[in-house]
CSV table of C-alpha atoms in Angstrom, one decimal:
chain,number,residue,atom,x,y,z
A,1,ALA,CA,14.9,160.8,14.6
A,2,THR,CA,16.9,161.2,17.9
A,3,THR,CA,20.6,161.5,17.2
A,4,VAL,CA,22.5,161.7,20.3
A,5,GLN,CA,26.4,162.7,19.2
A,6,SER,CA,28.4,163.8,21.7
A,7,GLY,CA,27.4,163.6,26.2
A,8,THR,CA,24.6,162.1,28.0
A,9,LEU,CA,21.2,161.6,26.9
A,10,ARG,CA,19.0,160.0,29.6
A,11,ILE,CA,15.3,158.9,29.4
A,12,ALA,CA,14.6,158.6,33.6
A,13,SER,CA,12.9,157.0,35.8
A,14,GLY,CA,8.8,157.2,35.7
A,15,THR,CA,9.0,158.9,31.9
A,16,ALA,CA,8.8,157.1,28.4
A,17,PHE,CA,9.5,157.6,25.0
A,18,THR,CA,6.2,157.1,23.6
A,19,GLY,CA,7.0,157.5,19.6
A,20,VAL,CA,8.2,155.9,17.0
A,21,GLY,CA,11.2,158.5,15.1
A,22,ALA,CA,14.8,156.6,14.8
A,23,PHE,CA,17.0,157.2,18.4
A,24,THR,CA,20.9,156.9,16.5
A,25,VAL,CA,24.0,156.4,19.0
A,26,GLY,CA,26.8,158.3,17.8
A,27,THR,CA,30.6,156.6,18.8
A,28,GLY,CA,31.5,158.2,22.2
A,29,ALA,CA,27.7,159.5,22.8
A,30,SER,CA,25.6,157.9,26.0
A,31,LEU,CA,22.0,156.0,25.2
A,32,MET,CA,20.7,155.4,29.1
A,33,VAL,CA,16.8,153.8,29.4
A,34,ASP,CA,16.0,153.6,33.4
A,35,GLY,CA,12.6,154.2,32.3
A,36,SER,CA,11.2,152.8,28.8
A,37,LEU,CA,12.7,153.1,25.2
A,38,GLU,CA,9.4,152.1,23.1
A,39,GLY,CA,7.9,152.3,20.1
A,40,THR,CA,7.1,150.1,16.8
A,41,GLY,CA,6.5,150.2,13.0
A,42,SER,CA,9.4,150.3,11.1
A,43,THR,CA,10.4,154.1,12.0
A,44,ALA,CA,10.7,153.1,15.2
A,45,THR,CA,14.8,151.9,15.2
A,46,LEU,CA,17.5,151.9,17.6
A,47,THR,CA,20.8,151.9,16.1
A,48,VAL,CA,24.4,152.2,18.9
A,49,THR,CA,27.2,152.9,16.3
A,50,GLY,CA,30.1,153.2,18.1
A,51,GLY,CA,28.2,154.4,21.4
A,52,VAL,CA,26.9,153.8,24.6
A,53,LEU,CA,23.3,151.7,25.2
A,54,GLY,CA,22.7,151.3,28.8
A,55,GLY,CA,20.5,152.0,32.1
A,56,SER,CA,18.3,149.8,34.0
A,57,GLY,CA,14.8,150.5,32.4
A,58,THR,CA,13.2,148.4,29.5
A,59,ILE,CA,14.1,148.6,25.5
A,60,LYS,CA,11.3,147.9,23.4
A,61,ARG,CA,13.1,148.5,19.8
A,62,PRO,CA,14.8,145.8,18.4
A,63,VAL,CA,19.2,146.2,18.8
A,64,THR,CA,22.3,145.0,17.5
A,65,ILE,CA,25.6,145.8,19.5
A,66,SER,CA,28.2,145.3,17.2
A,67,SER,CA,31.9,146.5,16.0
A,68,GLY,CA,33.1,149.1,18.8
A,69,SER,CA,29.9,149.9,20.7
A,70,ILE,CA,28.6,149.5,23.9
A,71,LEU,CA,26.1,148.0,25.6
A,72,SER,CA,26.3,149.4,29.6
A,73,PRO,CA,23.2,147.6,32.3
A,74,GLY,CA,23.3,149.4,35.2
A,75,ASN,CA,23.8,152.1,36.7
A,76,SER,CA,26.5,150.3,38.4
A,77,VAL,CA,24.6,147.1,38.9
A,78,GLY,CA,22.0,146.4,37.7
A,79,THR,CA,18.6,144.4,35.0
A,80,LEU,CA,18.3,145.9,31.7
A,81,SER,CA,15.3,144.6,29.6
A,82,PHE,CA,13.6,143.9,26.5
A,83,THR,CA,11.8,143.5,24.3
A,84,GLN,CA,12.4,143.2,21.7
A,85,PRO,CA,15.3,141.2,20.0
A,86,VAL,CA,18.8,141.4,20.6
A,87,THR,CA,21.7,140.9,19.2
A,88,PHE,CA,25.6,140.2,20.1
A,89,GLY,CA,28.0,141.0,16.3
A,90,GLY,CA,31.6,140.7,16.1
A,91,ALA,CA,34.3,143.3,18.4
A,92,GLY,CA,30.8,143.8,20.3
A,93,HIS,CA,31.1,145.0,23.9
A,94,LEU,CA,28.9,144.7,27.3
A,95,ARG,CA,30.1,146.7,30.2
A,96,TRP,CA,29.4,143.4,33.3
A,97,GLU,CA,29.8,145.0,36.5
A,98,MET,CA,30.9,143.0,40.0
A,99,ASN,CA,30.3,144.7,43.3
A,100,ASP,CA,28.7,140.9,44.9
A,101,VAL,CA,29.3,137.1,44.0
A,102,ASP,CA,26.7,135.2,45.3
A,103,ALA,CA,24.1,139.1,45.9
A,104,GLY,CA,22.1,137.9,42.9
A,105,ALA,CA,21.6,138.7,38.7
A,106,GLY,CA,20.9,142.3,39.4
A,107,THR,CA,21.8,143.1,42.3
A,108,GLY,CA,25.3,141.3,42.8
A,109,TRP,CA,26.1,141.8,38.5
A,110,ASP,CA,25.1,142.6,35.5
A,111,THR,CA,22.4,140.7,34.1
A,112,ILE,CA,20.0,142.0,30.7
A,113,ASN,CA,16.3,139.9,30.0
A,114,ILE,CA,15.9,139.6,27.2
A,115,THR,CA,11.2,139.3,26.4
A,116,GLY,CA,12.7,138.2,22.1
A,117,ALA,CA,15.6,136.1,21.6
A,118,LEU,CA,19.1,136.5,21.3
A,119,ASN,CA,20.8,136.1,18.7
A,120,LEU,CA,24.3,135.9,17.7
A,121,THR,CA,26.4,136.2,14.8
A,122,ALA,CA,30.2,137.1,16.3
A,123,THR,CA,32.1,134.6,15.2
A,124,SER,CA,36.2,133.3,16.4
A,125,ALA,CA,38.0,135.2,14.3
A,126,SER,CA,35.3,138.3,15.0
A,127,ARG,CA,34.8,137.3,18.3
A,128,PHE,CA,31.9,139.6,21.4
A,129,VAL,CA,34.2,142.3,24.0
A,130,ILE,CA,32.7,141.1,28.0
A,131,ASP,CA,34.3,144.0,29.6
A,132,ALA,CA,34.6,142.5,34.3
A,133,ARG,CA,34.5,145.0,35.9
A,134,SER,CA,35.0,144.9,39.9
A,135,LEU,CA,34.3,147.1,42.5
A,136,THR,CA,33.4,147.6,45.5
A,137,THR,CA,30.3,147.7,47.9
A,138,GLY,CA,29.6,151.3,48.4
A,139,GLY,CA,30.6,151.2,43.6
A,140,LEU,CA,33.8,152.5,43.8
A,141,SER,CA,36.1,150.5,41.0
A,142,GLY,CA,38.6,148.2,43.3
A,143,ASN,CA,37.8,144.8,45.2
A,144,VAL,CA,34.3,142.8,44.6
A,145,ALA,CA,35.0,141.7,48.5
A,146,ASP,CA,33.6,138.2,47.8
A,147,PHE,CA,35.1,137.0,45.6
A,148,ASN,CA,38.0,133.9,46.0
A,149,PRO,CA,40.3,133.4,43.3
A,150,LEU,CA,39.7,129.6,43.8
A,151,GLY,CA,36.6,129.7,43.9
A,152,LEU,CA,34.6,128.2,41.4
A,153,TYR,CA,31.1,130.3,40.0
A,154,SER,CA,28.3,131.4,37.8
A,155,TRP,CA,27.1,133.6,37.1
A,156,THR,CA,23.4,134.5,35.0
A,157,LEU,CA,24.7,137.3,32.4
A,158,VAL,CA,21.4,136.8,29.8
A,159,THR,CA,17.7,135.6,30.3
A,160,THR,CA,15.5,135.1,27.7
A,161,SER,CA,12.0,134.1,26.8
A,162,GLY,CA,12.6,132.3,23.4
A,163,GLY,CA,15.2,130.9,23.6
A,164,ILE,CA,19.6,131.5,22.4
A,165,THR,CA,21.1,131.2,18.2
A,166,GLY,CA,24.7,130.9,16.8
A,167,PHE,CA,26.2,130.6,21.0
A,168,ASN,CA,29.5,129.4,20.1
A,169,ALA,CA,31.9,129.9,23.6
A,170,ASN,CA,34.4,130.9,21.3
A,171,GLU,CA,32.9,133.9,20.1
A,172,PHE,CA,33.4,135.7,23.3
A,173,SER,CA,36.5,136.6,24.4
A,174,PHE,CA,36.8,138.5,28.2
A,175,ASP,CA,38.9,142.2,28.2
A,176,LEU,CA,40.0,141.5,33.0
A,177,THR,CA,41.5,145.1,32.7
A,178,ASN,CA,39.2,146.7,35.5
A,179,PHE,CA,38.5,143.5,37.0
A,180,THR,CA,41.6,144.2,39.8
A,181,ASN,CA,40.4,141.0,42.1
A,182,ALA,CA,43.7,138.4,41.9
A,183,HIS,CA,41.8,136.1,39.1
A,184,PRO,CA,44.5,132.8,38.6
A,185,GLY,CA,41.2,131.3,36.7
A,186,THR,CA,39.5,131.0,33.8
A,187,PHE,CA,36.7,133.2,33.1
A,188,SER,CA,33.8,131.6,29.7
A,189,VAL,CA,30.8,131.7,28.2
A,190,SER,CA,28.0,129.5,28.4
A,191,GLN,CA,24.6,128.7,27.6
A,192,VAL,CA,22.0,127.0,29.2
A,193,GLY,CA,19.0,126.4,27.8
A,194,ASN,CA,17.7,129.9,27.2
A,195,ASN,CA,20.4,131.2,29.3
A,196,LEU,CA,23.5,132.9,28.1
A,197,LEU,CA,26.5,133.0,31.8
A,198,VAL,CA,29.8,133.6,32.7
A,199,ASN,CA,31.2,131.2,34.0
A,200,TYR,CA,34.7,131.2,36.4
A,201,VAL,CA,37.1,128.1,37.6
A,202,GLN,CA,40.7,127.5,39.3
A,203,ILE,CA,42.2,124.9,37.1
A,204,THR,CA,44.2,123.2,39.3
A,205,PRO,CA,46.3,120.8,37.6
A,206,GLU,CA,45.7,117.1,37.2
A,207,PRO,CA,48.1,115.0,40.2
A,208,SER,CA,50.6,113.1,38.2
A,209,ARG,CA,51.8,116.9,36.5
A,210,ALA,CA,51.7,118.5,40.1
A,211,LEU,CA,54.3,115.6,41.3
A,212,LEU,CA,56.2,116.0,38.2
A,213,PHE,CA,56.4,119.3,38.7
A,214,MET,CA,57.7,119.3,42.6
A,215,GLY,CA,60.4,116.3,41.5
A,216,GLY,CA,61.3,118.8,38.9
A,217,LEU,CA,61.6,121.4,41.2
A,218,ALA,CA,63.4,118.6,44.2
A,219,ALA,CA,65.6,118.0,41.9
A,220,ILE,CA,67.0,121.8,41.5
A,221,LEU,CA,67.1,123.0,44.2
A,222,LEU,CA,69.1,120.0,45.1
A,223,ARG,CA,71.8,120.2,42.4
A,224,ARG,CA,72.3,123.9,43.7
A,225,ARG,CA,72.7,123.5,47.4
A,226,ARG,CA,75.1,120.8,45.5
């Protein structure tokens, strides 16, 4: 068995861990899989207890992200793949980075590819958190160069071959602390077939409400002039 208690353990690109020992990633520690984490059988488990699981490789073990644990696909922007079911639980986090709104999943923004099912066990009282982070074209923290705050977007977050169970949009929340672009609109999550999407829409007031607001503003200005 392997326990990552601090620092980062990296399975490098082009390499594979092929044993059947259990992996545990503790609070404050990271397991970055750029190669392949393999193993089958009852002892080949992967448990994330408050740490970070990330990378751009392939994980061949089932995993649950909950209770303050963090899933961080890619190295900067990239794709993390799974060949076993993945569960998003309450109080789990997904660190989701973007540097281009239309370059494609895994290139312009982080994405997850699951050969299997995505199970959602979070609730409206204990939500799964998407920590959205904007990056420059050079991969540094900063504004996404081509993000339009008045735009309408849908980005593929998760693709699955086995479908999605337990979806409800109220199970998700967004932490936009590290998304530095102006974003007067609303972020949300939706399910389309076997995929999970992140959506952004700029909400504009209904024409009648906009006219009412403008009328009220004009009345206030007229009174002030008088």
